[in-house]
């Protein structure tokens, strides 16, 4: 009996050691993946703060449709990976990431990093054929338990956080954009979240208002903001509130 107990204890110790080793390896990998994104964000910020020549400044003042030149801060990143579609950032959160677009395989970056390598965290991506002028853009990102990617969207469960962080910055390659958050809430399942995608092809003012009404009905609290034909942006992540649940943060493009 004593030998059996000793053997069982040894097995448990080995299992514990193996599990710990796996967790340590995964933690290091996740940390490494986040470091890559932090380095990319540093490159973008460095270019943003650099003083441009008068010619560069003059070019940036031109309307995007006229100039159609990639913003300086995204130029080098686009050269590294032409799947880059823009950059999303929310103050007061860790959300500060490139956004990818692969129309033929929308979920290509679900578990791939910016350099197309396998990754637990993946990279935020646009969930449908991307055109900057689309009436609705939907960005998807993982809810990582280490707080990275789109995990901080869950802070918007608290209306006081929304009160202090009401905007989302989502730059396309060609222009800077800011969206005002008007609704946040849960979609009980992935299939129900697809309702939002189905509304994507709405036409006319009635379809637009129905779409806004759908989002408002799912909202956790009232923001007092009702978009009026403005282009919309939805950030979507897993909620873990229930099996296959989703959480969304919806914003409308702010007027300049």
mmCIF file of C-alpha atoms in Angstrom:
data_model
loop_
_atom_site.group_PDB
_atom_site.id
_atom_site.type_symbol
_atom_site.label_atom_id
_atom_site.label_comp_id
_atom_site.label_asym_id
_atom_site.label_seq_id
_atom_site.Cartn_x
_atom_site.Cartn_y
_atom_site.Cartn_z
ATOM 1 C CA UNK A 1 0.000 0.000 0.000
ATOM 2 C CA UNK A 2 2.811 2.369 0.916
ATOM 3 C CA UNK A 3 4.501 1.713 -2.428
ATOM 4 C CA UNK A 4 1.233 2.396 -4.241
ATOM 5 C CA UNK A 5 0.851 5.738 -2.469
ATOM 6 C CA UNK A 6 4.427 6.635 -3.312
ATOM 7 C CA UNK A 7 3.885 5.716 -6.961
ATOM 8 C CA UNK A 8 0.673 7.747 -7.083
ATOM 9 C CA UNK A 9 2.437 10.729 -5.524
ATOM 10 C CA UNK A 10 5.243 10.483 -8.075
ATOM 11 C CA UNK A 11 2.727 10.330 -10.951
ATOM 12 C CA UNK A 12 0.883 13.380 -9.609
ATOM 13 C CA UNK A 13 4.145 15.276 -9.260
ATOM 14 C CA UNK A 14 5.102 14.406 -12.827
ATOM 15 C CA UNK A 15 1.682 15.492 -14.110
ATOM 16 C CA UNK A 16 1.938 18.748 -12.187
ATOM 17 C CA UNK A 17 5.428 19.374 -13.532
ATOM 18 C CA UNK A 18 4.314 18.634 -17.104
ATOM 19 C CA UNK A 19 1.258 20.891 -16.823
ATOM 20 C CA UNK A 20 3.340 23.694 -15.350
ATOM 21 C CA UNK A 21 5.893 23.351 -18.128
ATOM 22 C CA UNK A 22 3.160 23.558 -20.777
ATOM 23 C CA UNK A 23 1.670 26.670 -19.158
ATOM 24 C CA UNK A 24 5.080 28.331 -18.921
ATOM 25 C CA UNK A 25 5.795 27.613 -22.590
ATOM 26 C CA UNK A 26 2.393 28.960 -23.616
ATOM 27 C CA UNK A 27 2.812 32.075 -21.470
ATOM 28 C CA UNK A 28 6.191 32.777 -23.028
ATOM 29 C CA UNK A 29 4.744 32.309 -26.514
ATOM 30 C CA UNK A 30 1.830 34.662 -25.802
ATOM 31 C CA UNK A 31 4.222 37.219 -24.359
ATOM 32 C CA UNK A 32 6.387 36.924 -27.445
ATOM 33 C CA UNK A 33 3.374 37.411 -29.717
ATOM 34 C CA UNK A 34 2.338 40.547 -27.834
ATOM 35 C CA UNK A 35 5.901 41.885 -27.997
ATOM 36 C CA UNK A 36 5.751 41.701 -31.801
ATOM 37 C CA UNK A 37 2.598 43.840 -31.814
ATOM 38 C CA UNK A 38 4.142 46.305 -29.376
ATOM 39 C CA UNK A 39 7.114 46.662 -31.700
ATOM 40 C CA UNK A 40 4.788 47.291 -34.653
ATOM 41 C CA UNK A 41 2.894 49.898 -32.627
ATOM 42 C CA UNK A 42 6.214 51.533 -31.745
ATOM 43 C CA UNK A 43 7.129 51.773 -35.422
ATOM 44 C CA UNK A 44 3.789 53.410 -36.211
ATOM 45 C CA UNK A 45 4.068 55.875 -33.318
ATOM 46 C CA UNK A 46 7.624 56.798 -34.264
ATOM 47 C CA UNK A 47 6.543 57.822 -37.753
ATOM 48 C CA UNK A 48 3.481 59.651 -36.400
ATOM 49 C CA UNK A 49 5.602 61.849 -34.158
ATOM 50 C CA UNK A 50 8.380 62.459 -36.662
ATOM 51 C CA UNK A 51 8.494 65.881 -38.304
ATOM 52 C CA UNK A 52 7.621 65.612 -41.983
ATOM 53 C CA UNK A 53 8.858 67.875 -44.749
ATOM 54 C CA UNK A 54 6.478 70.528 -46.029
ATOM 55 C CA UNK A 55 5.803 68.377 -49.092
ATOM 56 C CA UNK A 56 4.792 65.422 -46.937
ATOM 57 C CA UNK A 57 2.583 67.634 -44.795
ATOM 58 C CA UNK A 58 0.931 69.138 -47.848
ATOM 59 C CA UNK A 59 0.214 65.663 -49.235
ATOM 60 C CA UNK A 60 -1.396 64.594 -45.969
ATOM 61 C CA UNK A 61 -3.782 67.528 -46.147
ATOM 62 C CA UNK A 62 -5.217 66.350 -49.464
ATOM 63 C CA UNK A 63 -8.499 64.400 -49.335
ATOM 64 C CA UNK A 64 -7.895 60.652 -49.376
ATOM 65 C CA UNK A 65 -9.915 60.197 -52.584
ATOM 66 C CA UNK A 66 -7.710 62.734 -54.370
ATOM 67 C CA UNK A 67 -4.299 61.749 -53.043
ATOM 68 C CA UNK A 68 -4.927 58.016 -52.458
ATOM 69 C CA UNK A 69 -1.546 57.731 -50.823
ATOM 70 C CA UNK A 70 -0.908 55.464 -47.886
ATOM 71 C CA UNK A 71 -0.453 57.373 -44.643
ATOM 72 C CA UNK A 72 3.265 57.628 -43.776
ATOM 73 C CA UNK A 73 2.927 55.670 -40.526
ATOM 74 C CA UNK A 74 1.515 52.626 -42.355
ATOM 75 C CA UNK A 75 3.643 52.725 -45.482
ATOM 76 C CA UNK A 76 6.485 50.490 -44.249
ATOM 77 C CA UNK A 77 4.100 48.014 -42.617
ATOM 78 C CA UNK A 78 2.115 47.731 -45.850
ATOM 79 C CA UNK A 79 5.307 46.976 -47.721
ATOM 80 C CA UNK A 80 5.943 44.143 -45.255
ATOM 81 C CA UNK A 81 2.424 42.729 -45.596
ATOM 82 C CA UNK A 82 -0.094 43.922 -48.183
ATOM 83 C CA UNK A 83 -2.936 42.289 -46.208
ATOM 84 C CA UNK A 84 -2.774 45.302 -43.884
ATOM 85 C CA UNK A 85 -6.072 47.217 -44.055
ATOM 86 C CA UNK A 86 -5.680 49.696 -41.200
ATOM 87 C CA UNK A 87 -4.996 50.193 -37.507
ATOM 88 C CA UNK A 88 -7.343 50.123 -34.505
ATOM 89 C CA UNK A 89 -6.682 51.836 -31.171
ATOM 90 C CA UNK A 90 -8.755 52.642 -28.087
ATOM 91 C CA UNK A 91 -7.354 54.893 -25.375
ATOM 92 C CA UNK A 92 -7.395 53.376 -21.893
ATOM 93 C CA UNK A 93 -7.074 49.837 -23.257
ATOM 94 C CA UNK A 94 -4.371 47.586 -24.683
ATOM 95 C CA UNK A 95 -6.121 47.635 -28.043
ATOM 96 C CA UNK A 96 -3.504 49.068 -30.398
ATOM 97 C CA UNK A 97 -3.177 46.677 -33.319
ATOM 98 C CA UNK A 98 -2.908 46.336 -37.075
ATOM 99 C CA UNK A 99 -6.082 45.147 -38.798
ATOM 100 C CA UNK A 100 -5.870 42.667 -41.649
ATOM 101 C CA UNK A 101 -8.107 41.874 -44.612
ATOM 102 C CA UNK A 102 -8.114 38.690 -46.716
ATOM 103 C CA UNK A 103 -11.423 38.677 -48.655
ATOM 104 C CA UNK A 104 -10.949 35.207 -50.137
ATOM 105 C CA UNK A 105 -10.326 33.714 -46.673
ATOM 106 C CA UNK A 106 -11.662 36.202 -44.081
ATOM 107 C CA UNK A 107 -10.475 34.212 -41.028
ATOM 108 C CA UNK A 108 -6.942 33.687 -42.333
ATOM 109 C CA UNK A 109 -5.520 35.731 -39.418
ATOM 110 C CA UNK A 110 -7.646 34.060 -36.749
ATOM 111 C CA UNK A 111 -4.514 32.216 -35.586
ATOM 112 C CA UNK A 112 -1.760 33.972 -37.530
ATOM 113 C CA UNK A 113 0.365 36.951 -36.595
ATOM 114 C CA UNK A 114 1.149 39.992 -38.741
ATOM 115 C CA UNK A 115 3.884 38.026 -40.496
ATOM 116 C CA UNK A 116 1.491 35.171 -41.391
ATOM 117 C CA UNK A 117 3.073 32.811 -38.848
ATOM 118 C CA UNK A 118 0.994 30.522 -36.604
ATOM 119 C CA UNK A 119 -0.121 32.305 -33.451
ATOM 120 C CA UNK A 120 -2.423 31.670 -30.480
ATOM 121 C CA UNK A 121 -3.493 35.303 -30.420
ATOM 122 C CA UNK A 122 -4.015 35.836 -34.128
ATOM 123 C CA UNK A 123 -4.371 39.370 -35.499
ATOM 124 C CA UNK A 124 -7.559 41.485 -35.638
ATOM 125 C CA UNK A 125 -9.215 41.160 -39.024
ATOM 126 C CA UNK A 126 -12.104 42.476 -41.069
ATOM 127 C CA UNK A 127 -14.826 39.888 -41.376
ATOM 128 C CA UNK A 128 -16.013 40.652 -44.866
ATOM 129 C CA UNK A 129 -14.792 41.962 -48.202
ATOM 130 C CA UNK A 130 -13.087 45.206 -47.279
ATOM 131 C CA UNK A 131 -13.857 48.519 -48.886
ATOM 132 C CA UNK A 132 -13.196 51.705 -46.928
ATOM 133 C CA UNK A 133 -16.532 53.108 -48.096
ATOM 134 C CA UNK A 134 -18.570 50.131 -46.833
ATOM 135 C CA UNK A 135 -21.487 51.287 -44.634
ATOM 136 C CA UNK A 136 -20.475 48.770 -41.961
ATOM 137 C CA UNK A 137 -17.036 47.463 -41.038
ATOM 138 C CA UNK A 138 -16.745 44.553 -38.621
ATOM 139 C CA UNK A 139 -13.466 43.859 -36.855
ATOM 140 C CA UNK A 140 -12.935 40.533 -35.084
ATOM 141 C CA UNK A 141 -10.320 39.766 -32.444
ATOM 142 C CA UNK A 142 -9.721 37.141 -29.762
ATOM 143 C CA UNK A 143 -10.645 37.604 -26.106
ATOM 144 C CA UNK A 144 -7.308 36.445 -24.686
ATOM 145 C CA UNK A 145 -7.202 35.588 -21.003
ATOM 146 C CA UNK A 146 -3.905 37.439 -20.632
ATOM 147 C CA UNK A 147 -5.709 40.703 -21.434
ATOM 148 C CA UNK A 148 -4.375 41.188 -24.961
ATOM 149 C CA UNK A 149 -6.093 41.520 -28.351
ATOM 150 C CA UNK A 150 -9.788 42.474 -27.922
ATOM 151 C CA UNK A 151 -10.066 41.401 -24.252
ATOM 152 C CA UNK A 152 -10.332 45.002 -23.069
ATOM 153 C CA UNK A 153 -13.585 45.448 -24.979
ATOM 154 C CA UNK A 154 -15.163 43.819 -21.925
ATOM 155 C CA UNK A 155 -14.379 46.978 -19.948
ATOM 156 C CA UNK A 156 -17.323 48.508 -21.791
ATOM 157 C CA UNK A 157 -19.689 46.350 -19.743
ATOM 158 C CA UNK A 158 -19.357 49.216 -17.258
ATOM 159 C CA UNK A 159 -21.028 52.390 -18.518
ATOM 160 C CA UNK A 160 -18.607 54.499 -16.474
ATOM 161 C CA UNK A 161 -15.756 53.195 -18.631
ATOM 162 C CA UNK A 162 -17.712 54.140 -21.733
ATOM 163 C CA UNK A 163 -18.253 57.577 -20.220
ATOM 164 C CA UNK A 164 -14.495 58.174 -20.155
ATOM 165 C CA UNK A 165 -13.591 56.331 -23.375
ATOM 166 C CA UNK A 166 -16.263 57.091 -25.939
ATOM 167 C CA UNK A 167 -14.301 56.783 -29.153
ATOM 168 C CA UNK A 168 -12.478 54.232 -31.292
ATOM 169 C CA UNK A 169 -9.685 55.225 -33.618
ATOM 170 C CA UNK A 170 -9.694 53.098 -36.748
ATOM 171 C CA UNK A 171 -7.427 54.393 -39.480
ATOM 172 C CA UNK A 172 -7.672 53.020 -42.985
ATOM 173 C CA UNK A 173 -4.461 52.966 -44.986
ATOM 174 C CA UNK A 174 -5.412 56.321 -46.475
ATOM 175 C CA UNK A 175 -7.177 58.340 -43.798
ATOM 176 C CA UNK A 176 -7.576 58.764 -40.059
ATOM 177 C CA UNK A 177 -11.004 57.967 -38.673
ATOM 178 C CA UNK A 178 -12.645 58.300 -35.283
ATOM 179 C CA UNK A 179 -15.854 56.527 -34.311
ATOM 180 C CA UNK A 180 -18.198 57.459 -31.458
ATOM 181 C CA UNK A 181 -19.427 54.446 -29.488
ATOM 182 C CA UNK A 182 -23.233 54.300 -29.394
ATOM 183 C CA UNK A 183 -23.979 50.703 -28.299
ATOM 184 C CA UNK A 184 -22.274 47.810 -26.516
ATOM 185 C CA UNK A 185 -23.792 44.447 -25.717
ATOM 186 C CA UNK A 186 -23.934 40.668 -25.999
ATOM 187 C CA UNK A 187 -24.969 38.415 -28.831
ATOM 188 C CA UNK A 188 -25.966 35.134 -27.141
ATOM 189 C CA UNK A 189 -24.274 32.948 -29.752
ATOM 190 C CA UNK A 190 -22.122 33.064 -32.844
ATOM 191 C CA UNK A 191 -25.162 32.259 -34.979
ATOM 192 C CA UNK A 192 -27.068 35.193 -33.520
ATOM 193 C CA UNK A 193 -24.042 37.411 -34.020
ATOM 194 C CA UNK A 194 -24.334 36.492 -37.696
ATOM 195 C CA UNK A 195 -27.580 38.487 -37.781
ATOM 196 C CA UNK A 196 -25.402 41.566 -37.741
ATOM 197 C CA UNK A 197 -23.564 40.295 -40.799
ATOM 198 C CA UNK A 198 -26.826 39.533 -42.575
ATOM 199 C CA UNK A 199 -27.918 43.131 -42.091
ATOM 200 C CA UNK A 200 -24.710 44.203 -43.773
ATOM 201 C CA UNK A 201 -26.370 44.402 -47.209
ATOM 202 C CA UNK A 202 -29.156 46.755 -46.106
ATOM 203 C CA UNK A 203 -30.258 49.458 -48.501
ATOM 204 C CA UNK A 204 -32.177 52.653 -47.870
ATOM 205 C CA UNK A 205 -32.873 54.548 -44.676
ATOM 206 C CA UNK A 206 -35.374 51.982 -43.352
ATOM 207 C CA UNK A 207 -32.798 49.178 -43.460
ATOM 208 C CA UNK A 208 -30.240 51.373 -41.735
ATOM 209 C CA UNK A 209 -32.669 52.273 -38.948
ATOM 210 C CA UNK A 210 -33.613 48.610 -38.472
ATOM 211 C CA UNK A 211 -29.950 47.754 -38.087
ATOM 212 C CA UNK A 212 -29.418 50.486 -35.490
ATOM 213 C CA UNK A 213 -32.546 49.326 -33.677
ATOM 214 C CA UNK A 214 -31.178 45.765 -33.548
ATOM 215 C CA UNK A 215 -27.947 46.956 -31.947
ATOM 216 C CA UNK A 216 -29.795 49.211 -29.517
ATOM 217 C CA UNK A 217 -32.044 46.353 -28.389
ATOM 218 C CA UNK A 218 -28.978 44.270 -27.515
ATOM 219 C CA UNK A 219 -27.218 47.186 -25.764
ATOM 220 C CA UNK A 220 -26.393 46.919 -22.058
ATOM 221 C CA UNK A 221 -27.157 50.587 -21.418
ATOM 222 C CA UNK A 222 -28.355 53.712 -23.163
ATOM 223 C CA UNK A 223 -25.727 56.077 -24.540
ATOM 224 C CA UNK A 224 -28.121 58.694 -25.891
ATOM 225 C CA UNK A 225 -26.461 58.443 -29.302
ATOM 226 C CA UNK A 226 -28.458 57.456 -32.388
ATOM 227 C CA UNK A 227 -26.436 57.432 -35.627
ATOM 228 C CA UNK A 228 -27.910 59.203 -38.619
ATOM 229 C CA UNK A 229 -26.667 57.494 -41.795
ATOM 230 C CA UNK A 230 -23.090 57.589 -40.541
ATOM 231 C CA UNK A 231 -20.788 54.674 -41.499
ATOM 232 C CA UNK A 232 -20.608 52.125 -38.680
ATOM 233 C CA UNK A 233 -17.788 50.152 -37.069
ATOM 234 C CA UNK A 234 -18.309 47.024 -34.945
ATOM 235 C CA UNK A 235 -15.607 45.382 -32.842
ATOM 236 C CA UNK A 236 -16.565 41.805 -31.933
ATOM 237 C CA UNK A 237 -14.960 39.291 -29.566
ATOM 238 C CA UNK A 238 -15.868 36.179 -27.544
ATOM 239 C CA UNK A 239 -17.661 37.009 -24.304
ATOM 240 C CA UNK A 240 -17.288 33.747 -22.304
ATOM 241 C CA UNK A 241 -20.603 34.719 -20.711
ATOM 242 C CA UNK A 242 -22.062 31.589 -22.262
ATOM 243 C CA UNK A 243 -21.025 28.932 -24.766
ATOM 244 C CA UNK A 244 -20.150 30.515 -28.112
ATOM 245 C CA UNK A 245 -21.239 33.978 -26.891
ATOM 246 C CA UNK A 246 -20.094 37.223 -28.469
ATOM 247 C CA UNK A 247 -19.628 40.795 -27.237
ATOM 248 C CA UNK A 248 -19.777 43.828 -29.511
ATOM 249 C CA UNK A 249 -18.846 47.493 -29.333
ATOM 250 C CA UNK A 250 -20.482 49.596 -32.049
ATOM 251 C CA UNK A 251 -19.443 53.068 -33.157
ATOM 252 C CA UNK A 252 -20.486 55.596 -35.796
ATOM 253 C CA UNK A 253 -18.076 57.755 -37.765
ATOM 254 C CA UNK A 254 -17.655 61.183 -36.194
ATOM 255 C CA UNK A 255 -18.088 64.220 -38.374
ATOM 256 C CA UNK A 256 -14.960 66.313 -38.860
#
